[in-house]
Tab-separated table of N, CA and C in Angstrom:
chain	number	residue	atom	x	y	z
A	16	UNK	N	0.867	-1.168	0.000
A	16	UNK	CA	0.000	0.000	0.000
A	16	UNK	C	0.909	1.224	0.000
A	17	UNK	N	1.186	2.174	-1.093
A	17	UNK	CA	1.850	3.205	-1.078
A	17	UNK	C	0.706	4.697	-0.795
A	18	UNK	N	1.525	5.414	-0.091
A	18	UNK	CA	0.518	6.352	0.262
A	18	UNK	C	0.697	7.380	-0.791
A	19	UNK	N	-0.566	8.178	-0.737
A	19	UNK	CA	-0.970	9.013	-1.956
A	19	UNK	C	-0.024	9.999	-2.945
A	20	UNK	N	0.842	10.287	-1.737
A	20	UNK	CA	1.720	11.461	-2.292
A	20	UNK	C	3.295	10.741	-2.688
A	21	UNK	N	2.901	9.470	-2.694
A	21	UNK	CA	4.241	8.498	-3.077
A	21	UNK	C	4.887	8.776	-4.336
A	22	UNK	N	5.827	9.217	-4.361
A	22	UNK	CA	6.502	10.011	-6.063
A	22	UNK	C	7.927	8.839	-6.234
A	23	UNK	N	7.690	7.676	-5.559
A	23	UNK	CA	8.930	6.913	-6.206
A	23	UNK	C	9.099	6.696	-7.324
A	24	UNK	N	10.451	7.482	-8.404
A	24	UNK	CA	11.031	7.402	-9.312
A	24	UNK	C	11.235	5.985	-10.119
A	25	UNK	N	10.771	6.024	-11.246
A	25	UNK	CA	11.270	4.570	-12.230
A	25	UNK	C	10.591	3.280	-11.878
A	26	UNK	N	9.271	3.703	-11.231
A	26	UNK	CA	8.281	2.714	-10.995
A	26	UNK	C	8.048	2.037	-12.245
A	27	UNK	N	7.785	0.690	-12.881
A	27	UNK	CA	7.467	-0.277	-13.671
A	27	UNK	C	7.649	-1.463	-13.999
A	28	UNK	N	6.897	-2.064	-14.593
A	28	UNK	CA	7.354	-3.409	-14.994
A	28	UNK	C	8.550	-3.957	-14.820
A	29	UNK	N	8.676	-5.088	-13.451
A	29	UNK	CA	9.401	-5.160	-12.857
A	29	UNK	C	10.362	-6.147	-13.563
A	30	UNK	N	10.224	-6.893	-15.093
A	30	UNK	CA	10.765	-7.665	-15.684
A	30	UNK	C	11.341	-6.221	-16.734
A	31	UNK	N	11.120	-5.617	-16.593
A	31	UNK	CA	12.001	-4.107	-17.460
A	31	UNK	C	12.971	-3.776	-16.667
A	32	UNK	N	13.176	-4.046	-15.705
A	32	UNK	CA	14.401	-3.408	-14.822
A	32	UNK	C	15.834	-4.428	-14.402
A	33	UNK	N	16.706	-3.930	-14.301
A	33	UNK	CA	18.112	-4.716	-14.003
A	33	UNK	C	17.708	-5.344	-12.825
A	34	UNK	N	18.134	-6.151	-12.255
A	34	UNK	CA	18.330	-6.605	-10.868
A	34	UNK	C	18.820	-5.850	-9.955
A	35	UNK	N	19.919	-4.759	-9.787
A	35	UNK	CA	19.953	-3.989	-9.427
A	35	UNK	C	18.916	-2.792	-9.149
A	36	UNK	N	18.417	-2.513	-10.155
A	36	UNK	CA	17.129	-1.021	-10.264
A	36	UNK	C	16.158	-1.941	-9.352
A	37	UNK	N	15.800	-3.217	-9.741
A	37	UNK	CA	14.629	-3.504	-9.045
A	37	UNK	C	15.333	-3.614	-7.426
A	38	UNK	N	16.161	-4.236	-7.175
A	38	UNK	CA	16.585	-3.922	-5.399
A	38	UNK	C	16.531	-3.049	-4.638
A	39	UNK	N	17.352	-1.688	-5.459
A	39	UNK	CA	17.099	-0.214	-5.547
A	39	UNK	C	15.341	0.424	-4.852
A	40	UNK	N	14.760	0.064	-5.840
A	40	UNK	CA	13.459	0.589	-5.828
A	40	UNK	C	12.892	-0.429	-4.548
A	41	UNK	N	12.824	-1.453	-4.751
A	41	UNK	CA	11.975	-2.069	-3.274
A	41	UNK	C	12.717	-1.682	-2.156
A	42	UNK	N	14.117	-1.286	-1.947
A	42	UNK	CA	14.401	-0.324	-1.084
A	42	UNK	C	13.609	0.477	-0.785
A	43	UNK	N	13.453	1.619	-1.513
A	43	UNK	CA	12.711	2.896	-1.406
A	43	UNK	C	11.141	2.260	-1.451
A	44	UNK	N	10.365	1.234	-1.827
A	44	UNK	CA	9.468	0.630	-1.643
A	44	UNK	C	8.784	0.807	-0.274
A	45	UNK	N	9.946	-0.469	0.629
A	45	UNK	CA	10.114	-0.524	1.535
A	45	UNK	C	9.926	0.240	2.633
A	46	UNK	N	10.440	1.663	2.514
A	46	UNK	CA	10.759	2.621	3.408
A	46	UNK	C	9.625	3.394	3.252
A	47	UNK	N	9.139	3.669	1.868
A	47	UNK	CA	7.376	4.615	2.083
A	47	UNK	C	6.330	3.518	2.178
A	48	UNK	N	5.782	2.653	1.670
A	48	UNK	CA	5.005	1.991	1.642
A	48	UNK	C	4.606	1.988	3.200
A	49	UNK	N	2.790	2.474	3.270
A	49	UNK	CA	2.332	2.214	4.449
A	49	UNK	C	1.767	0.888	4.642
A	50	UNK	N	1.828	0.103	4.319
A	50	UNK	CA	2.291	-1.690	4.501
A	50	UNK	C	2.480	-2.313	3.389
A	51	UNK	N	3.291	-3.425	3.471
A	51	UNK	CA	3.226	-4.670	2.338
A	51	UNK	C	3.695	-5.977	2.585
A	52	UNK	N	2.793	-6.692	1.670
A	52	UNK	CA	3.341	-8.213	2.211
A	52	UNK	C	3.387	-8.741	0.918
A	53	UNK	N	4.283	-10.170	1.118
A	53	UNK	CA	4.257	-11.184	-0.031
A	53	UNK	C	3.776	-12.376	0.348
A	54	UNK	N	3.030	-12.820	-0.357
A	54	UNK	CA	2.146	-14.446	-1.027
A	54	UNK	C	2.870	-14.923	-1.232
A	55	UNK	N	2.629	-16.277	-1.419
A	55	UNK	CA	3.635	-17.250	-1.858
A	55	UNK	C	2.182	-18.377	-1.887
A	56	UNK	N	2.779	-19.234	-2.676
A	56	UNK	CA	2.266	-20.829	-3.079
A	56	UNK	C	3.313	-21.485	-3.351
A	57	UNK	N	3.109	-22.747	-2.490
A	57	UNK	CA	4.394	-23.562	-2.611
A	57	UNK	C	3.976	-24.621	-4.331
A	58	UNK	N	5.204	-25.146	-5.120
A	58	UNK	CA	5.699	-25.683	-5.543
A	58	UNK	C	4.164	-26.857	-5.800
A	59	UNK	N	4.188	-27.350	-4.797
A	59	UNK	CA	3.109	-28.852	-4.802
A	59	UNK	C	1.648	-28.040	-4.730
A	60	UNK	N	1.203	-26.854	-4.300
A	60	UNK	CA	0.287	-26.079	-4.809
A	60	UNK	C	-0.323	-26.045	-5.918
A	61	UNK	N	0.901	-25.561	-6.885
A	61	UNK	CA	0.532	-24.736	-7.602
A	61	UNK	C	0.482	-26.068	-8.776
A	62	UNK	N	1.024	-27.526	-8.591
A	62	UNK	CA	0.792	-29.020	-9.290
A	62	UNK	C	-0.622	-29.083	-9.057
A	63	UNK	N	-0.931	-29.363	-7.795
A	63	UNK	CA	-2.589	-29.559	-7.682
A	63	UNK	C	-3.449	-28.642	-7.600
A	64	UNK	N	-3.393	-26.846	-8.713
A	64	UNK	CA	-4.432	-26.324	-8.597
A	64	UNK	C	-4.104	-25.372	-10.147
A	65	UNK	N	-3.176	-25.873	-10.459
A	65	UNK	CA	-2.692	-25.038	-11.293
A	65	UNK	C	-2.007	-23.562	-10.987
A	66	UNK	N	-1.328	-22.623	-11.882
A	66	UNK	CA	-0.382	-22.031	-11.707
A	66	UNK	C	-1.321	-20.863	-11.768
A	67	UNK	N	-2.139	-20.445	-12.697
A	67	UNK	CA	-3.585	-19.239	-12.577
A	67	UNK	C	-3.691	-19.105	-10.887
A	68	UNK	N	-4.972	-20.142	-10.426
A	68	UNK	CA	-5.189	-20.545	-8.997
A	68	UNK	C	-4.206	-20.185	-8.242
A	69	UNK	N	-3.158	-20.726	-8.566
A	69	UNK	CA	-1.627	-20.786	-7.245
A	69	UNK	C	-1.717	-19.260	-6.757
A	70	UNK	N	-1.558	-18.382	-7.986
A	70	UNK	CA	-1.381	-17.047	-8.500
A	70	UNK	C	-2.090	-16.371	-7.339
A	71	UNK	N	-3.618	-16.718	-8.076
A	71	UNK	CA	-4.880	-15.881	-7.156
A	71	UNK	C	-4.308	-16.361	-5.827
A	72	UNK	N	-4.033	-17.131	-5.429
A	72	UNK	CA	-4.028	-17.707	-3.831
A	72	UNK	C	-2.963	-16.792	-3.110
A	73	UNK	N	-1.745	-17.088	-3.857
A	73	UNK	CA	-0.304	-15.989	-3.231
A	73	UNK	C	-1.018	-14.436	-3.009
A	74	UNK	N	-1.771	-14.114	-3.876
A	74	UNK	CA	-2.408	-12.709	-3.862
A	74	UNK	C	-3.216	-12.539	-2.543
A	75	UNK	N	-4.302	-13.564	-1.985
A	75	UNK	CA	-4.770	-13.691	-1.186
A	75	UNK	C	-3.732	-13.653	-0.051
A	76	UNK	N	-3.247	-14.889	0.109
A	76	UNK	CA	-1.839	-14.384	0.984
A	76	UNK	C	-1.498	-13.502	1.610
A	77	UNK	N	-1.271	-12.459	0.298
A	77	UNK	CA	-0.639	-11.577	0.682
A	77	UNK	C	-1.483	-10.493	1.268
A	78	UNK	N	-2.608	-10.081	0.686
A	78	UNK	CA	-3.653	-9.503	1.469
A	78	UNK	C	-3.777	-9.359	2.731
A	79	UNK	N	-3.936	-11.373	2.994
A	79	UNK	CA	-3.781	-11.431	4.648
A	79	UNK	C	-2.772	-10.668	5.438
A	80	UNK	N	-1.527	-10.513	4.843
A	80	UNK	CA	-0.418	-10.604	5.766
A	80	UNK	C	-0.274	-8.875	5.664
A	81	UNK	N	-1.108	-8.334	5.173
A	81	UNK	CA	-1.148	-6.642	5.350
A	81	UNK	C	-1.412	-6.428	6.948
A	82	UNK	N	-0.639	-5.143	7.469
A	82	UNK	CA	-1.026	-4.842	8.476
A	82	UNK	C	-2.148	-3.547	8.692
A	83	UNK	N	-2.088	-3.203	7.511
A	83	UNK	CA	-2.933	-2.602	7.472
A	83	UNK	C	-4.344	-2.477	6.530
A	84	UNK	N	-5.664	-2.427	6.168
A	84	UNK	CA	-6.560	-3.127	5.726
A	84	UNK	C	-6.661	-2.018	4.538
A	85	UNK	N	-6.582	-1.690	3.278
A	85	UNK	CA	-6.985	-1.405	1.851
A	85	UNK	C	-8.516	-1.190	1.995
A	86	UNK	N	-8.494	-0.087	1.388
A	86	UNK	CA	-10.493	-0.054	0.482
A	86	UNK	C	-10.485	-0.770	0.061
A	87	UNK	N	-9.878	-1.088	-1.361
A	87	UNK	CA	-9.750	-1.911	-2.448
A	87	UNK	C	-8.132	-2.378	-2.815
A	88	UNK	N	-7.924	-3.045	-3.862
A	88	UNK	CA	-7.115	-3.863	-4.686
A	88	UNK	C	-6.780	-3.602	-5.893
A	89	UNK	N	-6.087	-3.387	-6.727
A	89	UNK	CA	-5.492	-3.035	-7.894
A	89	UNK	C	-4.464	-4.394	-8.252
A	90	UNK	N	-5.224	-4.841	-8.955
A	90	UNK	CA	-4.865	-6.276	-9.740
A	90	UNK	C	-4.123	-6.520	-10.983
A	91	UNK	N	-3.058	-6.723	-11.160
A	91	UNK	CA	-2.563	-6.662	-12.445
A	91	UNK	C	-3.482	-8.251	-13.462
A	92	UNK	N	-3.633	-7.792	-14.209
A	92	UNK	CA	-4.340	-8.785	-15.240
A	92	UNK	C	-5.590	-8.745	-15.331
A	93	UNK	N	-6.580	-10.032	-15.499
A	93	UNK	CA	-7.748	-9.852	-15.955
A	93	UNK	C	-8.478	-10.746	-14.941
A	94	UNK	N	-7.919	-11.468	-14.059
A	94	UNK	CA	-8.769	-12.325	-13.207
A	94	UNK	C	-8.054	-11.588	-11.419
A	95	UNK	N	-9.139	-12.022	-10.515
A	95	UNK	CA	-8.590	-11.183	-9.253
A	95	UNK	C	-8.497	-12.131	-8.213
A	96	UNK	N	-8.446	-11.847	-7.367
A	96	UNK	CA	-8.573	-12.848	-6.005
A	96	UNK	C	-9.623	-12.899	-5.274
A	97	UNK	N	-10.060	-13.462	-4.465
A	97	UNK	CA	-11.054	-13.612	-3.741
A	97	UNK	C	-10.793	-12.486	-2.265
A	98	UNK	N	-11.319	-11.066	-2.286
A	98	UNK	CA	-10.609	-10.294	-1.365
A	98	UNK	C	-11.856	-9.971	-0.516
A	99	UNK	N	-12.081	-9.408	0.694
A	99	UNK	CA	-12.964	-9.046	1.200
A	99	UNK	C	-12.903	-7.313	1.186
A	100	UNK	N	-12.232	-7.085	-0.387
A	100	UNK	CA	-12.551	-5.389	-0.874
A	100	UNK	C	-13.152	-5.581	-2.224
A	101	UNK	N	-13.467	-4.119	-2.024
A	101	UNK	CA	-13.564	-4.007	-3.835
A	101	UNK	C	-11.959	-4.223	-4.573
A	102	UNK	N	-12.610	-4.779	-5.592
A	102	UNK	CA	-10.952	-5.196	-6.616
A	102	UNK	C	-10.905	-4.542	-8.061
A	103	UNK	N	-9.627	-4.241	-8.555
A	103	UNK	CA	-10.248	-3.785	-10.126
A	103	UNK	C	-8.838	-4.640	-10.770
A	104	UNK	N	-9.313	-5.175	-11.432
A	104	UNK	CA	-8.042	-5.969	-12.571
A	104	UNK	C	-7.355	-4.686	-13.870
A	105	UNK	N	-6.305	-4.576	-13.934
A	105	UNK	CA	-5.606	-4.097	-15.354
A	105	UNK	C	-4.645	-4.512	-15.816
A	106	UNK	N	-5.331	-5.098	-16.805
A	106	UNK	CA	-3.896	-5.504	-17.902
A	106	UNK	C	-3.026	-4.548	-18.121
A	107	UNK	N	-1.567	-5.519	-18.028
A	107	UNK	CA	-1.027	-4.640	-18.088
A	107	UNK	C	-0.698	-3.496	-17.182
A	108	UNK	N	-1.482	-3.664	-15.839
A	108	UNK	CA	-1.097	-3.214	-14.786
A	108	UNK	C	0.116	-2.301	-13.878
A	109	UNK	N	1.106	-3.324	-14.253
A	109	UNK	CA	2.649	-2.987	-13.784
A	109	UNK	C	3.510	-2.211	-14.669
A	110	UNK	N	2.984	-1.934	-15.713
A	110	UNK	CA	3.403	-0.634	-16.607
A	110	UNK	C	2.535	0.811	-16.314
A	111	UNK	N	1.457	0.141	-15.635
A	111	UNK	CA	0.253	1.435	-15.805
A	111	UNK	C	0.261	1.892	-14.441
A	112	UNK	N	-0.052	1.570	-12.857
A	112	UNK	CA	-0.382	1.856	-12.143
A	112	UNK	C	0.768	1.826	-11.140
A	113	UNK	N	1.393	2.956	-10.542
A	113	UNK	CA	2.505	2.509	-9.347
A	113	UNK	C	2.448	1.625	-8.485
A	114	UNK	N	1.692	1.803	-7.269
A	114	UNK	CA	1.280	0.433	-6.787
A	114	UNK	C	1.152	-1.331	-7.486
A	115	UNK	N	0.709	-0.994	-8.882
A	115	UNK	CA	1.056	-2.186	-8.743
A	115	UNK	C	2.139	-2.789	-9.482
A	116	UNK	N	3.075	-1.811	-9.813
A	116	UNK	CA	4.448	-1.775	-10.384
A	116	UNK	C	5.169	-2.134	-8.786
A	117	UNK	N	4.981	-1.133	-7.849
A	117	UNK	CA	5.467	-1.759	-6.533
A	117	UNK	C	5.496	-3.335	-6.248
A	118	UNK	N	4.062	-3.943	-6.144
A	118	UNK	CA	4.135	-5.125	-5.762
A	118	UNK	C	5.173	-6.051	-6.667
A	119	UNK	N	4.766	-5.488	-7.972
A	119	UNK	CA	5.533	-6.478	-8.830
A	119	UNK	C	6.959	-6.478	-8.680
A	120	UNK	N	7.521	-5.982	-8.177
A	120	UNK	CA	8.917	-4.820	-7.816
A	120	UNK	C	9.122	-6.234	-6.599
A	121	UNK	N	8.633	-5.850	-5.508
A	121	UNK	CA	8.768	-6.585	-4.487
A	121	UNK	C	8.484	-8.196	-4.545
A	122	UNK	N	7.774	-8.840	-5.154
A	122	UNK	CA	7.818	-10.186	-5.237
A	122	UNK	C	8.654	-10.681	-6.405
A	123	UNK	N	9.357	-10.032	-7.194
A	123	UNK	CA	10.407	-10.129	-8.150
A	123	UNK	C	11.640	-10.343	-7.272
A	124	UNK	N	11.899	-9.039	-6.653
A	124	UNK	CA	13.164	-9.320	-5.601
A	124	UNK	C	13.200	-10.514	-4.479
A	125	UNK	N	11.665	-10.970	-3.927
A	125	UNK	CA	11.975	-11.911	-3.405
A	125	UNK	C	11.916	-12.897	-3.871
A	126	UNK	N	11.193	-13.066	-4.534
A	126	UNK	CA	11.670	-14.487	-5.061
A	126	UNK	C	12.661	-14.401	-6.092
A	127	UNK	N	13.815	-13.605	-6.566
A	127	UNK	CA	14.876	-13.845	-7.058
A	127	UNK	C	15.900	-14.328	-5.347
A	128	UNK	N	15.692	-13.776	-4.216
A	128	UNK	CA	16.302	-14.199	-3.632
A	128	UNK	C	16.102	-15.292	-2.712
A	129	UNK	N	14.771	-15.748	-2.933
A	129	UNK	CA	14.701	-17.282	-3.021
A	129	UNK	C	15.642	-18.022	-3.634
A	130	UNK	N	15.724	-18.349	-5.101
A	130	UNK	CA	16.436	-18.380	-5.931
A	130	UNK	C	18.052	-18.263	-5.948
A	131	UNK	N	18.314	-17.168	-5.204
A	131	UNK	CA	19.884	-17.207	-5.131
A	131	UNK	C	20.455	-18.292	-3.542
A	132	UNK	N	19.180	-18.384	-2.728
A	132	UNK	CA	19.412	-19.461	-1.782
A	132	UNK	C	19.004	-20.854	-2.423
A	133	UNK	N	18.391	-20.746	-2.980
A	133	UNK	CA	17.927	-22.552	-4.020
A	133	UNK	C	19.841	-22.615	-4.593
A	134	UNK	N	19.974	-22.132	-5.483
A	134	UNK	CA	21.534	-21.723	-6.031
A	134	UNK	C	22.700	-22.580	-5.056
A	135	UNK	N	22.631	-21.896	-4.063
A	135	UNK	CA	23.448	-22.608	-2.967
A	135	UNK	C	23.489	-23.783	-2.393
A	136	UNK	N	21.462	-23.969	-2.199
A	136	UNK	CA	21.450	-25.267	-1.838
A	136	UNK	C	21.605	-26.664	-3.031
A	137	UNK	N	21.526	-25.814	-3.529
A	137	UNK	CA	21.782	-27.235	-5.115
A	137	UNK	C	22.780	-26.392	-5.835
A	138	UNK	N	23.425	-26.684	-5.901
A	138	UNK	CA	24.310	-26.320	-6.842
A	138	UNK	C	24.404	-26.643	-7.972
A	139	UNK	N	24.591	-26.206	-9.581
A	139	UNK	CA	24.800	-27.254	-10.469
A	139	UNK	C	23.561	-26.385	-11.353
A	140	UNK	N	22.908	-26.035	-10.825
A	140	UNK	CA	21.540	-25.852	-11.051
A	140	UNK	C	21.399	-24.462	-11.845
A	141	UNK	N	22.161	-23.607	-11.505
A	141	UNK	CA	22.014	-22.361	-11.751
A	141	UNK	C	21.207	-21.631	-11.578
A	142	UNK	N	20.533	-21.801	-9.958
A	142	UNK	CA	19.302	-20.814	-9.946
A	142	UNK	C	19.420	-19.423	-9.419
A	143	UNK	N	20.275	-18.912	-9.129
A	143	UNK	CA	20.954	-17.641	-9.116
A	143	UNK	C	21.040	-17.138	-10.727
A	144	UNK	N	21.553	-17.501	-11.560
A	144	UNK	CA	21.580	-17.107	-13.136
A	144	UNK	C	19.909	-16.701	-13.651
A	145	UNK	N	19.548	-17.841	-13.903
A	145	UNK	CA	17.897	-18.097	-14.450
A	145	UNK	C	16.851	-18.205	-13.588
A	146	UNK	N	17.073	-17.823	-12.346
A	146	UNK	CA	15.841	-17.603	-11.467
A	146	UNK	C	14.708	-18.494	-11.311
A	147	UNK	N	15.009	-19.687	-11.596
A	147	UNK	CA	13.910	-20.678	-11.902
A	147	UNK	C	12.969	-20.370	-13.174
A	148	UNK	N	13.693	-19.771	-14.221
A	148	UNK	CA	12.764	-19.532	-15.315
A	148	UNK	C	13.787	-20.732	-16.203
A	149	UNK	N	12.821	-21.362	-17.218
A	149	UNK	CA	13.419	-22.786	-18.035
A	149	UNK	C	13.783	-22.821	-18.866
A	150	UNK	N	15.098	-21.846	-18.573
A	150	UNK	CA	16.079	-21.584	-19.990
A	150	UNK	C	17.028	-22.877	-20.203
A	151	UNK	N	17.241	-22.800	-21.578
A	151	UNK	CA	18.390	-24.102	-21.922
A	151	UNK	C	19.024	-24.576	-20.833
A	152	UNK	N	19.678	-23.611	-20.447
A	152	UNK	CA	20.749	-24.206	-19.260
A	152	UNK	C	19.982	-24.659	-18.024
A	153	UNK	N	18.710	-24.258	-17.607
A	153	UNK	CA	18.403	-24.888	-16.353
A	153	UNK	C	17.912	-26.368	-17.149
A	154	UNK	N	17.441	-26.365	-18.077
A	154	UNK	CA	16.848	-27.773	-18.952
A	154	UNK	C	17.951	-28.751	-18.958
A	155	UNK	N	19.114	-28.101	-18.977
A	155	UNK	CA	20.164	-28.605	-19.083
A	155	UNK	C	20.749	-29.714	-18.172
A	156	UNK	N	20.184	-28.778	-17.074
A	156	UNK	CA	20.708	-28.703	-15.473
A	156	UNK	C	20.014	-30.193	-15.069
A	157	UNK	N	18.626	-29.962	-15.507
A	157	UNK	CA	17.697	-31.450	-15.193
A	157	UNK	C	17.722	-32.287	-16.118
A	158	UNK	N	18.070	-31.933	-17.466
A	158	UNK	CA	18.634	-33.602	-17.805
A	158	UNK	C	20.042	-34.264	-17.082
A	159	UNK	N	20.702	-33.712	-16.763
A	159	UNK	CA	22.011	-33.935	-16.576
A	159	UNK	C	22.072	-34.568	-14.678
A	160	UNK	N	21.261	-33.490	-13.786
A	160	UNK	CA	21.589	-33.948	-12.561
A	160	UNK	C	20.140	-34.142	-11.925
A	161	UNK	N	19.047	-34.104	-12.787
A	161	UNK	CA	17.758	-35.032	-12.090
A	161	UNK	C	16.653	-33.820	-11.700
């Protein structure tokens, strides 16, 4: 939840930004934002409900874990979560609306640093590089070591 007069610089689409810019900014995120939380769906979730579902659910999640309670919701895409606010979906969202360039900002950074602890714990894997996205080399990674 960023408050009204929030003017953080180079807000957007959080797959447009370096890894750096995006750390940067959920810094400054961090520090104005009058609350925020991150969702998550584990792994075996998101097998038995699909990855849409998983989606809506982490969103819910994260809702919960606000400390402070929203009018409403600003949804990136076209389907929403099950919230006990009013919700509005926009495509395309995280190019259009700060807030929800924020969120996207912030669950990018963490779960890249998920990712750089997966990295460590498996090695071999390269999930520090490719972030758990299924480029050649992570394809690589699972034919080769399982």
């Amino acid at each position: 939840i960023l408050p009204e007069d929030c003017r953080i610089q180079g807000l957007t689409d959080s797959k447009k930004l370096s890894p750096k810019k995006r750390e940067d900014l959920a810094l400054l995120i961090r520090e104005q934002a009058i609350s925020y939380a991150i969702g998550r769906a584990e792994p075996s979730e998101i097998d038995h409900i699909n990855i849409l579902k998983a989606s809506l659910l982490a969103m819910e999640r994260a809702f919960q874990g606000l400390c402070v309670r929203p009018l409403g919701a600003l949804i990136d895409g076209n389907r929403a979560p099950s919230l006990p606010v009013e919700t509005r979906t926009l495509i395309g969202g995280d190019r259009l609306e700060p807030a929800i360039s924020a969120a996207s900002i912030l669950a990018k950074v963490a779960r890249d640093f998920e990712m750089v602890l997966a990295d460590q714990l498996f090695p071999g894997y390269s999930f520090g590089v490719h972030k758990g996205y299924p480029t050649p080399e992570h394809q690589d990674a699972l034919q080769r070591l399982g």
